Amino acid sequence: MTGRGAIRLESLTKTYGRTTAVDGMDLDVRAGEMITLVGPSGSGKSTVLRLIAGLDRPDRGRVLVDGRDVALVPPHRRAVAMVFQDYALYPHLTALGNLTFGLRVRRVPRAEADRRARTAAERLGIADLLDRHPDEMSGGQRQRVALARALLREPSVYLLDEPLASLDAPLRLATRADLLALHRELGTTTVHVTHDQAEAMTLGDRVVVLDRGRVRQVGPPQQVYDEPADTFVAGFLGSPPMNLVAGGGTLGGRPDVTLGVRPEDLALDAEGPVEATVEVVEALGSEAVLLTRCPDGTRLTVRTGPRPGVRPGDPVRLRPDPDRVHRFDTATGRRR
Ligand SMILES: Nc1ncnc2c1ncn2[C@@H]1O[C@H](COP(=O)(O)OP(=O)(O)OP(=O)(O)O)[C@@H](O)[C@H]1O
Ligand SMILES: [Mg+2]
């Protein structure tokens, strides 16, 4: 797939009353790219998708698809398929009816529409639910029907708003792999919103971090993780989040510099330079997370192997990986 479904957002702005949901957003999504939007609740992720889909009109700025301003193109003519956060299915239709509805509108013969619907349903593991109505399905099942329906539209752009959020962990993992495989196969431009760290890291060719309607950083996931542009991004991507120590203190440094170190980059080491006391040990099975406190009150989170051999109250020494200490300007939060 080449050259179809490239999206450009130019100074895109949308306000609802006194809330600026999207605030002068510029973004280029390349044709065939899968881009992931992440950000706290209320940061404008769904609004961006609605503006691209044409379900909302921007107050300022433009949406271009393949170089053309789509302001005057109504939603149903935009060759965009959106899966909503709340997976709006037609309640009076069965799953099969929901899947074939769009095909029938496009005059695909019934037998052919049914065949395509069954293929999509099998792909998403819902083939045995085709006779049920939405109110006879679980949230996760409805979500997969909504995904299958979007797949059947064969648009030039997919807009997915947390499409895996109601799935349980194993299904989520499997569907994530399916989405990735499908994207490799179809190469359809996809804008994908997620709260899930693992999804953000694994699904996007690039990840966009939003904060209050503004883009904080855009880049390949590993790059954004390794070199966060500011303290907001540093604290947002990563779980548990990066330790940020303002103005010298425990980790050394100077008052105008905030130092950041991720929990996995702090090692328990009897010779380590940082003194701390263990307050909480969270054993997570495959790893453990230690919440520690330094004599000056600074709290540091440490990620260790599954059996760290320490208990609350134990004194420990920590060694930050010197190549993985991040420096930010304390006043602006920007990376130095
Ligand atoms: N129809 C609306 N009327 C008024 N305010 C709205 C409307 N839609 C969104 N907002 C506001 O705009 C901001 C952005 O909302 P949006 O739904 O885009 O956030 P989000 O990033 O998708 O959040 P979440 O992760 O919770 O889904 C929020 O402050 C929200 O309250
Ligand atoms: Mg949302």
Coordinates of C-alpha atoms and ligand atoms in Angstrom, one line a residue:
M1 CA 0.0 0.0 0.0
T2 CA 1.6 3.3 -1.0
G3 CA 0.6 6.8 -0.8
R4 CA -3.0 6.2 0.4
G5 CA -4.2 7.4 3.8
A6 CA -1.6 9.9 4.7
I7 CA -3.0 12.3 7.4
R8 CA -1.8 15.8 8.2
L9 CA -3.1 17.8 11.1
E10 CA -2.3 21.5 10.9
S11 CA -2.8 23.8 14.0
L12 CA -5.8 21.7 14.8
T13 CA -7.9 23.2 17.6
K14 CA -11.2 22.2 19.2
T15 CA -12.8 23.8 22.2
Y16 CA -15.9 22.7 24.1
G17 CA -17.1 25.7 26.1
R18 CA -14.1 26.7 28.2
T19 CA -12.2 23.4 27.7
T20 CA -9.6 23.3 24.9
A21 CA -9.7 19.6 24.0
V22 CA -7.2 19.9 21.2
D23 CA -4.8 22.8 21.2
G24 CA -3.0 23.8 18.0
M25 CA -2.0 20.2 17.1
D26 CA 0.4 19.6 14.2
L27 CA 1.0 16.0 13.2
D28 CA 2.0 14.0 10.1
V29 CA 0.9 10.4 9.9
R30 CA 2.5 8.7 6.9
A31 CA 0.6 6.5 4.6
G32 CA 0.6 2.9 5.9
E33 CA 1.9 3.9 9.3
M34 CA 0.4 2.7 12.6
I35 CA 0.7 5.6 15.1
T36 CA -0.3 5.3 18.7
L37 CA -1.8 8.2 20.7
V38 CA -1.2 8.1 24.4
G39 CA -1.9 10.6 27.2
P40 CA -3.8 11.0 30.4
S41 CA -7.6 10.9 30.5
G42 CA -9.0 14.1 29.0
S43 CA -5.8 14.9 27.0
G44 CA -7.8 15.0 23.8
K45 CA -7.2 11.6 22.2
S46 CA -10.8 10.8 21.3
T47 CA -11.4 14.3 20.1
V48 CA -8.5 14.1 17.6
L49 CA -10.0 10.9 16.2
R50 CA -13.4 12.5 16.0
L51 CA -11.9 15.5 14.1
I52 CA -10.1 13.2 11.6
A53 CA -13.3 11.2 11.2
G54 CA -15.4 14.3 10.6
L55 CA -17.7 13.7 13.5
D56 CA -16.6 17.0 15.0
R57 CA -15.6 20.2 13.3
P58 CA -12.3 22.0 14.3
D59 CA -12.6 25.6 15.5
R60 CA -9.3 26.3 13.9
G61 CA -6.8 24.4 11.7
R62 CA -7.1 21.7 9.1
V63 CA -7.2 17.9 8.6
L64 CA -5.7 16.8 5.3
V65 CA -6.0 13.3 4.0
D66 CA -3.6 12.5 1.1
G67 CA -2.9 16.2 0.8
R68 CA -6.6 17.3 0.5
D69 CA -8.4 19.4 3.1
V70 CA -11.4 17.3 4.1
A71 CA -13.3 20.0 5.9
L72 CA -16.2 19.8 3.4
V73 CA -16.2 16.0 3.1
P74 CA -18.9 14.4 5.3
P75 CA -17.9 11.6 7.6
H76 CA -19.4 8.8 5.5
R77 CA -17.4 9.9 2.5
R78 CA -14.0 10.0 4.3
A79 CA -12.9 6.4 3.7
V80 CA -12.2 6.3 7.5
A81 CA -13.3 3.5 9.8
M82 CA -13.5 4.3 13.4
V83 CA -13.9 1.9 16.4
F84 CA -15.2 3.9 19.3
Q85 CA -14.2 3.6 22.9
D86 CA -17.8 2.5 23.6
Y87 CA -18.1 0.3 20.4
A88 CA -21.4 1.7 19.2
L89 CA -23.0 -1.4 17.6
Y90 CA -26.6 -1.3 16.2
P91 CA -28.6 -2.8 19.1
H92 CA -31.4 -4.2 16.9
L93 CA -29.0 -6.2 14.7
T94 CA -27.3 -9.5 15.4
A95 CA -23.5 -9.6 15.3
L96 CA -23.7 -10.9 11.8
G97 CA -26.2 -8.1 10.9
N98 CA -23.8 -5.5 12.4
L99 CA -20.9 -7.0 10.3
T100 CA -22.7 -7.1 7.0
F101 CA -24.7 -3.9 7.3
G102 CA -22.0 -1.7 5.7
L103 CA -21.3 -4.2 3.0
R104 CA -25.0 -4.5 2.2
V105 CA -25.2 -0.7 2.0
R106 CA -22.4 -0.9 -0.6
R107 CA -24.5 -3.4 -2.5
V108 CA -22.3 -6.4 -1.8
P109 CA -24.5 -9.5 -2.5
R110 CA -25.8 -11.2 0.7
A111 CA -23.8 -14.5 0.2
E112 CA -20.6 -12.6 -0.4
A113 CA -21.2 -10.2 2.5
D114 CA -21.9 -13.2 4.8
R115 CA -18.7 -15.0 3.7
R116 CA -16.6 -11.9 4.3
A117 CA -18.2 -11.3 7.7
R118 CA -17.6 -14.9 8.7
T119 CA -13.9 -14.6 7.7
A120 CA -13.5 -11.5 9.8
A121 CA -15.4 -13.0 12.7
E122 CA -13.2 -16.1 12.7
R123 CA -10.1 -14.0 12.7
L124 CA -11.3 -12.3 15.9
G125 CA -12.6 -15.4 17.5
I126 CA -16.3 -14.4 17.5
A127 CA -17.6 -16.8 14.8
D128 CA -19.9 -18.6 17.3
L129 CA -21.5 -15.3 18.4
L130 CA -22.9 -14.2 15.0
D131 CA -26.5 -14.9 15.9
R132 CA -26.4 -12.8 19.1
H133 CA -27.6 -9.2 19.6
P134 CA -25.2 -6.8 21.3
D135 CA -27.1 -7.0 24.7
E136 CA -26.4 -10.7 24.7
M137 CA -22.6 -10.3 24.5
S138 CA -19.9 -9.3 27.0
G139 CA -18.1 -6.0 26.6
G140 CA -15.0 -7.7 25.2
Q141 CA -17.2 -9.6 22.7
R142 CA -18.9 -6.5 21.6
Q143 CA -15.5 -4.8 21.2
R144 CA -14.4 -7.6 18.9
V145 CA -17.5 -7.3 16.8
A146 CA -16.9 -3.6 16.4
L147 CA -13.3 -4.3 15.4
A148 CA -14.4 -6.9 12.9
R149 CA -16.9 -4.5 11.5
A150 CA -14.2 -1.9 11.0
L151 CA -12.0 -4.5 9.2
L152 CA -14.7 -5.2 6.8
R153 CA -14.9 -1.6 5.6
E154 CA -11.5 -1.7 3.9
P155 CA -11.0 2.1 4.5
S156 CA -7.8 4.0 3.8
V157 CA -7.6 5.0 7.5
Y158 CA -8.5 3.1 10.7
L159 CA -9.2 5.2 13.8
L160 CA -9.1 2.9 16.8
D161 CA -10.1 4.3 20.2
E162 CA -8.9 1.8 22.9
P163 CA -10.2 -1.1 20.8
L164 CA -8.8 -3.7 23.2
A165 CA -9.6 -2.0 26.5
S166 CA -12.5 -4.4 27.5
L167 CA -10.6 -7.6 26.7
D168 CA -9.1 -9.8 29.4
A169 CA -5.3 -10.2 29.5
P170 CA -4.9 -13.3 27.3
L171 CA -7.4 -12.2 24.7
R172 CA -5.9 -8.7 24.7
L173 CA -2.4 -10.2 24.0
A174 CA -3.8 -12.4 21.2
T175 CA -5.9 -9.6 19.6
R176 CA -2.9 -7.3 19.9
A177 CA -0.8 -9.8 17.9
D178 CA -3.7 -10.1 15.4
L179 CA -3.9 -6.3 14.9
L180 CA -0.2 -6.2 14.3
A181 CA -0.3 -9.1 11.7
L182 CA -3.3 -7.5 10.0
H183 CA -1.6 -4.2 9.8
R184 CA 1.5 -5.8 8.2
E185 CA -0.8 -7.5 5.8
L186 CA -3.1 -4.6 4.8
G187 CA -0.7 -1.7 5.4
T188 CA -3.7 0.6 6.2
T189 CA -2.9 3.8 8.0
T190 CA -4.0 3.4 11.6
V191 CA -4.3 5.9 14.4
H192 CA -4.6 3.9 17.6
V193 CA -5.5 5.3 21.0
T194 CA -4.5 3.4 24.1
H195 CA -3.9 3.7 27.8
D196 CA -1.9 0.5 27.8
Q197 CA 1.9 0.9 28.1
A198 CA 2.6 -2.4 26.4
E199 CA 0.2 -1.6 23.5
A200 CA 1.8 1.8 23.1
M201 CA 5.3 0.3 23.0
T202 CA 4.5 -2.7 20.7
L203 CA 1.8 -1.5 18.3
G204 CA 3.0 1.9 17.1
D205 CA 5.6 2.6 14.4
R206 CA 5.6 5.9 16.3
V207 CA 4.0 7.1 19.5
V208 CA 2.5 10.5 20.1
V209 CA 2.3 11.7 23.7
L210 CA -0.5 14.2 24.3
D211 CA -1.0 16.4 27.3
R212 CA -3.9 18.8 27.5
G213 CA -4.5 18.8 23.8
R214 CA -0.9 19.4 22.9
V215 CA 1.7 17.1 21.4
R216 CA 4.6 16.7 23.8
Q217 CA 6.7 14.2 21.8
V218 CA 6.5 12.1 18.6
G219 CA 8.9 9.3 17.8
P220 CA 9.5 5.6 17.7
P221 CA 8.4 4.1 21.0
Q222 CA 11.8 3.0 22.1
Q223 CA 13.3 6.4 21.3
V224 CA 10.6 8.2 23.3
Y225 CA 11.1 5.8 26.2
D226 CA 14.9 6.2 26.1
E227 CA 15.0 9.9 25.4
P228 CA 11.8 11.5 26.8
A229 CA 11.6 15.2 25.7
D230 CA 10.5 16.5 29.0
T231 CA 9.6 15.4 32.5
F232 CA 5.9 15.0 31.5
V233 CA 6.8 12.3 28.9
A234 CA 9.4 10.8 31.3
G235 CA 6.7 10.4 34.0
F236 CA 4.0 9.2 31.6
L237 CA 5.6 6.4 29.6
G238 CA 6.9 3.6 31.7
S239 CA 5.4 1.7 34.5
P240 CA 6.3 2.2 37.3
P241 CA 7.2 5.7 36.1
M242 CA 10.7 7.2 36.0
N243 CA 12.0 8.5 39.3
L244 CA 12.4 12.3 39.0
V245 CA 14.5 14.1 41.6
A246 CA 14.4 17.9 41.4
G247 CA 17.4 20.0 42.3
G248 CA 20.4 17.9 43.3
G249 CA 19.7 15.9 46.4
T250 CA 20.2 12.1 46.6
L251 CA 21.3 11.5 43.1
G252 CA 23.8 14.4 43.1
G253 CA 23.3 17.1 40.5
R254 CA 22.5 20.8 40.7
P255 CA 19.5 22.9 41.8
D256 CA 18.6 23.9 38.2
V257 CA 18.7 20.3 37.0
T258 CA 16.1 17.5 37.6
L259 CA 17.6 14.1 37.4
G260 CA 15.6 11.1 36.2
V261 CA 16.3 7.4 36.5
R262 CA 14.0 4.6 35.6
P263 CA 13.3 1.9 38.2
E264 CA 15.1 -0.8 36.1
D265 CA 18.2 1.4 35.9
L266 CA 18.6 1.5 39.7
A267 CA 20.4 -1.7 40.9
L268 CA 20.7 -3.0 44.5
D269 CA 24.4 -2.9 45.1
A270 CA 26.1 -3.0 48.5
E271 CA 28.8 -0.6 47.2
G272 CA 26.2 1.7 45.5
P273 CA 26.4 5.5 46.2
V274 CA 22.8 6.0 47.1
E275 CA 21.6 5.1 50.6
A276 CA 17.9 4.2 51.1
T277 CA 15.5 2.2 53.3
V278 CA 13.0 -0.3 51.8
E279 CA 9.4 0.7 52.6
V280 CA 7.4 -1.6 50.5
V281 CA 8.2 -4.7 48.5
E282 CA 5.7 -5.5 45.6
A283 CA 6.3 -9.0 44.4
L284 CA 4.8 -9.2 40.9
G285 CA 5.8 -12.8 40.1
S286 CA 8.3 -12.2 37.3
E287 CA 9.8 -9.2 39.0
A288 CA 9.6 -7.2 42.2
V289 CA 9.2 -3.4 42.7
L290 CA 10.8 -1.8 45.8
L291 CA 9.5 1.5 47.1
T292 CA 12.4 3.0 49.0
R293 CA 13.1 6.3 50.8
C294 CA 16.4 8.1 51.1
P295 CA 17.5 9.9 54.3
D296 CA 16.6 13.3 52.8
G297 CA 13.0 12.0 52.2
T298 CA 13.4 11.4 48.4
R299 CA 11.4 8.3 47.3
L300 CA 13.0 6.0 44.7
T301 CA 11.3 3.1 43.0
V302 CA 13.5 0.2 42.1
R303 CA 12.8 -2.7 39.8
T304 CA 14.5 -6.0 40.7
G305 CA 14.4 -9.7 39.9
P306 CA 11.5 -11.7 41.3
R307 CA 13.2 -12.5 44.7
P308 CA 15.2 -9.4 45.8
G309 CA 15.9 -10.8 49.3
V310 CA 15.0 -7.6 51.1
R311 CA 12.1 -6.7 53.4
P312 CA 10.4 -3.5 54.5
G313 CA 12.7 -1.7 56.9
D314 CA 15.9 -3.1 55.4
P315 CA 18.7 -0.6 54.6
V316 CA 19.9 -0.9 51.0
R317 CA 22.3 0.8 48.7
L318 CA 21.5 1.7 45.1
R319 CA 23.5 2.2 42.0
P320 CA 22.0 4.2 39.1
D321 CA 23.3 3.1 35.7
P322 CA 25.4 6.2 34.8
D323 CA 24.5 5.9 31.1
R324 CA 20.8 5.9 31.9
V325 CA 20.5 9.0 34.1
H326 CA 18.3 11.7 32.4
R327 CA 18.8 15.4 32.9
F328 CA 16.0 17.9 32.6
D329 CA 15.8 21.6 33.2
T330 CA 14.1 22.1 36.5
A331 CA 12.4 25.4 35.4
T332 CA 11.0 24.2 32.1
G333 CA 11.0 20.4 32.4
R334 CA 12.8 20.1 29.0
R335 CA 15.4 17.5 28.4
R336 CA 19.0 18.9 28.5
Ligands
LIG1 N1 -18.9 16.8 23.8 C1 -18.1 17.4 24.7 N2 -18.6 18.4 25.4 C2 -17.8 19.0 26.3 N3 -16.5 18.7 26.6 C3 -16.0 17.7 26.0 C4 -16.8 16.9 25.0 N4 -15.9 16.0 24.5 C5 -14.8 16.1 25.1 N5 -14.8 17.1 26.0 C6 -13.7 17.5 26.9 O1 -12.5 17.6 26.1 C7 -11.4 17.1 26.7 C8 -10.8 16.0 25.9 O2 -11.7 14.9 25.8 P1 -11.3 13.6 25.1 O3 -12.5 12.7 25.1 O4 -10.7 13.9 23.8 O5 -10.2 13.0 26.0 P2 -9.4 11.6 26.0 O6 -8.0 11.9 25.9 O7 -10.0 10.7 24.9 O8 -9.8 11.0 27.4 P3 -10.0 9.4 27.9 O9 -8.7 8.8 28.0 O10 -10.7 9.6 29.2 O11 -10.9 8.8 26.9 C9 -11.9 16.7 28.1 O12 -11.6 17.7 29.0 C10 -13.4 16.5 27.9 O13 -14.0 16.7 29.1
MG2 MG -11.1 9.0 24.9

